[in-house]
Amino acid sequence: MSLAVASAALASTRADFRIRRRGPAYLVMLVGSVLLGLLAAPPRDAAFQVLELGPYRGEFTTGYLAAVTAMAGGLWLSFAGFAAVRGALARDEAEGVAELVASTSRPTASHLLGRFGGAVLVLLSGALVLLGTAVAIQLLRGESTRIDPVALLLPLAVVELPLLLLAAGAAVLWDTVRPLRGAAGAALWFVVWMVLVIGGQSGRGLDLLGMGRITRSLRDAVVAQGDDPHRMEFGVGLTMNGPSREVVHWAGLPAGSWLELVPQAVALAALALALVLAPCAWYRLMPPRPAGRAEAAQAAQAAQAARFRTAGLGAPPPALDRPFPLLAEVRLLLLGQPWWWLPLLALTAVAAGFTAGAAPAVWIALMPAWSRLGVPAPSPASDIVAACPSPGRRRLATVLAGLAVTVAASAPAALRNPSPTWEAVTLGLAALALACNAATRSPRLFQALFPPLWYLIVAH
């Protein structure tokens, strides 16, 4: 990598981080990190813990809390943080930044590395907030007041940071593949994340979380204090097993055990860098120009709408004035989807009409449409909606459009096996999408919540 590329990437990293930290997604991620830090060291009579140890819990030392926050933070930030940092390249194209950068001599690699660096700084700041919260809670609990800097930072460096680099690299890669910028990308990352989570806790394959070494060390600590290690159960996640806990006096993994994970951490960092640089083969900073007459007209109307908003004139004159734009709202839900989405939705709906096993797949197929529910979309149909004389009618049309698409897709499954629970969950997911999208004016919050929520519903 040349010095010019590195210098341009550093400048882009600083600028990107300044932009990202002003957004609501950054604040939500930091609040989540603080809450996770509070959960890592719960009160003595709490019925939950983040690191499941069966009837035991670890003594709140620096080594124990650093290990817990590294594992839990790696999982939380690699999932929720991915949702917070994705979309940077799409934002650049929408705001004209990509076109400005393309007009300079700056290579694509420096731009992608800058977006990667900004994402890493966002995720790393969340990790540091989580770690600082855990240290404050350790001092507040008073079980151990000694702070060991080495034991505190080693788990962050060899366990949590590589996962954050991987999530940031995947976010950049997803942004360069246009079909993965929406709901499909969120669903795909959830699958990848689940594989990492299960693999990191199963004891087989890569020890991404250091779980194997931590569990062996904790078993040895239980044996050393004369207890039965066979009663221990291990897992990372918020678990509820009652307030009675026997304290395990564990100072944390020795530094040598953490350093054994360095080659794995370096490999993950190299993989993350490869994910960032690979799109240089196909990604271009200048977005493709509309090829057809209809696309050119749509782009011209979107540009006109942007000029009107910039001038403070509101929406441009509507191409068509309708008192109740239900059809326009339905069109907004369906516009811009990949060509294969509508046939896939129809096929999934028909399959759900014949077999109950395909019914949950209808929710996944509806995710792209739900992601657009209540989100402003620049298109010719937006003028019709903006020209509606009543905001109340406009909101009602949005609700009815989402209801129409949802009912049409879920009708075969409901007719095959009428179930109030199925219908209530389906409508509840649509309502959740509308609430999240209307509150944030973006689909990213719903796209982050939907995959784990879908998994919990199907699993239980």
CSV table of C-alpha atoms in Angstrom, one decimal, residues 211-404:
chain,number,residue,atom,x,y,z
A,211,MET,CA,-14.5,-20.0,25.1
A,212,GLY,CA,-12.5,-23.2,25.2
A,213,ARG,CA,-9.6,-21.8,27.2
A,214,ILE,CA,-11.9,-19.9,29.5
A,215,THR,CA,-14.1,-22.9,30.3
A,216,ARG,CA,-11.1,-25.1,31.0
A,217,SER,CA,-9.6,-22.5,33.3
A,218,LEU,CA,-12.9,-22.0,35.2
A,219,ARG,CA,-13.2,-25.7,35.7
A,220,ASP,CA,-9.8,-25.8,37.2
A,221,ALA,CA,-10.7,-23.0,39.5
A,222,VAL,CA,-13.8,-24.8,40.7
A,223,VAL,CA,-11.8,-28.0,41.3
A,224,ALA,CA,-9.2,-25.9,43.2
A,225,GLN,CA,-11.8,-24.7,45.6
A,226,GLY,CA,-13.2,-28.2,46.2
A,227,ASP,CA,-16.5,-27.9,44.2
A,228,ASP,CA,-17.9,-30.2,41.5
A,229,PRO,CA,-17.0,-29.0,38.0
A,230,HIS,CA,-19.6,-31.3,36.4
A,231,ARG,CA,-22.4,-29.0,37.6
A,232,MET,CA,-21.1,-26.2,35.4
A,233,GLU,CA,-22.8,-25.2,32.2
A,234,PHE,CA,-21.3,-22.7,29.8
A,235,GLY,CA,-22.7,-20.2,27.4
A,236,VAL,CA,-22.6,-16.5,26.5
A,237,GLY,CA,-25.9,-14.7,26.6
A,238,LEU,CA,-28.4,-13.4,29.0
A,239,THR,CA,-29.6,-16.4,31.0
A,240,MET,CA,-32.1,-16.7,33.9
A,241,ASN,CA,-31.3,-19.4,36.4
A,242,GLY,CA,-32.3,-18.0,39.8
A,243,PRO,CA,-30.4,-15.8,42.3
A,244,SER,CA,-28.5,-18.5,44.3
A,245,ARG,CA,-24.9,-18.5,43.0
A,246,GLU,CA,-21.7,-20.0,44.4
A,247,VAL,CA,-18.8,-17.6,43.7
A,248,VAL,CA,-15.8,-19.0,41.7
A,249,HIS,CA,-12.6,-17.2,42.7
A,250,TRP,CA,-11.1,-16.8,39.2
A,251,ALA,CA,-8.5,-14.1,38.4
A,252,GLY,CA,-8.9,-14.5,34.7
A,253,LEU,CA,-6.9,-16.3,32.0
A,254,PRO,CA,-3.1,-16.0,32.2
A,255,ALA,CA,-1.6,-13.7,29.7
A,256,GLY,CA,0.1,-16.6,27.9
A,257,SER,CA,-3.3,-18.2,27.2
A,258,TRP,CA,-4.6,-15.0,25.7
A,259,LEU,CA,-1.5,-14.6,23.6
A,260,GLU,CA,-2.1,-18.1,22.1
A,261,LEU,CA,-5.1,-16.5,20.3
A,262,VAL,CA,-2.9,-13.9,18.5
A,263,PRO,CA,-2.4,-15.9,15.3
A,264,GLN,CA,-6.1,-16.3,15.0
A,265,ALA,CA,-6.7,-12.6,15.7
A,266,VAL,CA,-4.1,-11.7,13.0
A,267,ALA,CA,-5.8,-14.1,10.5
A,268,LEU,CA,-9.3,-12.5,11.2
A,269,ALA,CA,-7.8,-9.0,10.7
A,270,ALA,CA,-6.2,-10.1,7.4
A,271,LEU,CA,-9.6,-11.5,6.3
A,272,ALA,CA,-11.3,-8.3,7.2
A,273,LEU,CA,-8.8,-6.3,5.2
A,274,ALA,CA,-9.3,-8.7,2.2
A,275,LEU,CA,-13.1,-8.1,2.5
A,276,VAL,CA,-12.5,-4.4,2.2
A,277,LEU,CA,-10.0,-4.4,-0.7
A,278,ALA,CA,-11.7,-7.2,-2.8
A,279,PRO,CA,-14.5,-4.8,-4.0
A,280,CYS,CA,-11.8,-2.7,-5.8
A,281,ALA,CA,-12.2,-5.2,-8.6
A,282,TRP,CA,-15.8,-4.2,-9.3
A,283,TYR,CA,-16.9,-1.2,-7.3
A,284,ARG,CA,-16.8,2.2,-8.9
A,285,LEU,CA,-17.3,5.5,-7.0
A,286,MET,CA,-19.4,7.0,-9.8
A,287,PRO,CA,-22.9,5.4,-9.5
A,288,PRO,CA,-24.2,3.9,-12.8
A,289,ARG,CA,-26.3,6.3,-14.8
A,290,PRO,CA,-29.9,5.3,-15.7
A,291,ALA,CA,-29.9,3.4,-19.0
A,292,GLY,CA,-33.6,3.6,-20.0
A,293,ARG,CA,-36.0,6.4,-20.7
A,294,ALA,CA,-38.1,5.5,-17.7
A,295,GLU,CA,-35.1,5.4,-15.4
A,296,ALA,CA,-33.9,8.8,-16.7
A,297,ALA,CA,-37.3,10.4,-16.0
A,298,GLN,CA,-37.3,8.9,-12.5
A,299,ALA,CA,-33.8,10.3,-11.8
A,300,ALA,CA,-34.8,13.7,-13.2
A,301,GLN,CA,-37.9,13.8,-10.9
A,302,ALA,CA,-35.8,12.8,-7.9
A,303,ALA,CA,-33.3,15.6,-8.7
A,304,GLN,CA,-36.1,18.1,-9.0
A,305,ALA,CA,-37.5,17.0,-5.7
A,306,ALA,CA,-34.1,17.5,-4.1
A,307,ARG,CA,-33.8,21.0,-5.5
A,308,PHE,CA,-37.3,21.9,-4.2
A,309,ARG,CA,-36.4,20.6,-0.7
A,310,THR,CA,-33.1,22.4,-0.7
A,311,ALA,CA,-34.8,25.7,-1.6
A,312,GLY,CA,-37.3,25.2,1.2
A,313,LEU,CA,-40.3,24.9,-1.3
A,314,GLY,CA,-41.5,21.5,-0.1
A,315,ALA,CA,-42.5,19.0,-2.6
A,316,PRO,CA,-42.6,19.8,-6.4
A,317,PRO,CA,-46.0,20.0,-8.2
A,318,PRO,CA,-47.5,16.5,-8.3
A,319,ALA,CA,-47.7,14.6,-11.6
A,320,LEU,CA,-51.0,13.3,-10.5
A,321,ASP,CA,-53.3,14.4,-7.7
A,322,ARG,CA,-55.4,11.8,-6.0
A,323,PRO,CA,-57.3,12.3,-2.8
A,324,PHE,CA,-56.3,9.0,-1.2
A,325,PRO,CA,-53.0,7.6,-2.5
A,326,LEU,CA,-53.4,3.9,-1.5
A,327,LEU,CA,-52.1,2.6,-4.8
A,328,ALA,CA,-49.2,5.0,-4.7
A,329,GLU,CA,-48.2,3.7,-1.3
A,330,VAL,CA,-48.4,0.1,-2.5
A,331,ARG,CA,-46.3,1.1,-5.4
A,332,LEU,CA,-43.7,2.7,-3.1
A,333,LEU,CA,-43.5,-0.6,-1.2
A,334,LEU,CA,-42.8,-2.6,-4.3
A,335,LEU,CA,-40.6,-0.2,-6.2
A,336,GLY,CA,-36.8,-0.7,-6.2
A,337,GLN,CA,-36.9,-4.4,-5.2
A,338,PRO,CA,-34.7,-6.9,-7.1
A,339,TRP,CA,-36.4,-8.4,-10.1
A,340,TRP,CA,-36.5,-11.8,-8.4
A,341,TRP,CA,-38.2,-10.7,-5.1
A,342,LEU,CA,-41.8,-10.6,-6.3
A,343,PRO,CA,-41.7,-14.1,-7.8
A,344,LEU,CA,-39.9,-15.4,-4.7
A,345,LEU,CA,-42.6,-13.9,-2.5
A,346,ALA,CA,-45.3,-15.5,-4.6
A,347,LEU,CA,-43.6,-18.8,-4.6
A,348,THR,CA,-43.1,-18.7,-0.8
A,349,ALA,CA,-46.7,-17.7,-0.2
A,350,VAL,CA,-48.0,-20.6,-2.4
A,351,ALA,CA,-45.7,-23.1,-0.7
A,352,ALA,CA,-47.0,-21.9,2.7
A,353,GLY,CA,-50.4,-22.8,1.5
A,354,PHE,CA,-49.4,-26.4,1.1
A,355,THR,CA,-47.0,-27.0,4.0
A,356,ALA,CA,-46.8,-25.5,7.4
A,357,GLY,CA,-43.0,-25.7,7.3
A,358,ALA,CA,-42.8,-22.9,4.7
A,359,ALA,CA,-45.0,-20.5,6.7
A,360,PRO,CA,-42.1,-18.8,8.6
A,361,ALA,CA,-40.4,-18.2,5.3
A,362,VAL,CA,-43.2,-15.9,4.3
A,363,TRP,CA,-42.0,-13.5,7.0
A,364,ILE,CA,-38.5,-13.5,5.5
A,365,ALA,CA,-39.9,-13.0,2.0
A,366,LEU,CA,-41.9,-10.0,3.3
A,367,MET,CA,-38.9,-8.4,5.0
A,368,PRO,CA,-37.9,-6.3,2.0
A,369,ALA,CA,-41.4,-4.9,1.7
A,370,TRP,CA,-41.7,-4.3,5.4
A,371,SER,CA,-38.3,-2.5,5.3
A,372,ARG,CA,-39.8,0.1,3.0
A,373,LEU,CA,-43.0,0.6,5.1
A,374,GLY,CA,-43.1,4.2,6.2
A,375,VAL,CA,-39.7,5.1,4.9
A,376,PRO,CA,-39.5,8.1,2.5
A,377,ALA,CA,-38.5,6.9,-1.0
A,378,PRO,CA,-37.6,9.2,-3.8
A,379,SER,CA,-39.6,8.1,-6.8
A,380,PRO,CA,-42.3,9.5,-9.1
A,381,ALA,CA,-44.9,8.0,-6.9
A,382,SER,CA,-43.6,10.1,-4.0
A,383,ASP,CA,-45.1,13.2,-5.6
A,384,ILE,CA,-48.6,11.6,-5.4
A,385,VAL,CA,-48.1,10.9,-1.7
A,386,ALA,CA,-46.7,14.3,-0.9
A,387,ALA,CA,-49.6,16.0,-2.7
A,388,CYS,CA,-52.2,14.3,-0.4
A,389,PRO,CA,-54.1,17.1,1.3
A,390,SER,CA,-54.1,15.4,4.7
A,391,PRO,CA,-51.1,13.9,6.6
A,392,GLY,CA,-53.6,11.7,8.4
A,393,ARG,CA,-54.8,10.2,5.2
A,394,ARG,CA,-51.2,9.7,4.1
A,395,ARG,CA,-50.4,7.8,7.2
A,396,LEU,CA,-53.6,5.8,6.9
A,397,ALA,CA,-52.7,4.9,3.3
A,398,THR,CA,-49.3,3.8,4.4
A,399,VAL,CA,-50.8,1.5,7.0
A,400,LEU,CA,-53.4,0.1,4.6
A,401,ALA,CA,-50.7,-0.5,1.9
A,402,GLY,CA,-48.6,-2.5,4.3
A,403,LEU,CA,-51.7,-4.4,5.5
A,404,ALA,CA,-52.6,-5.2,1.9
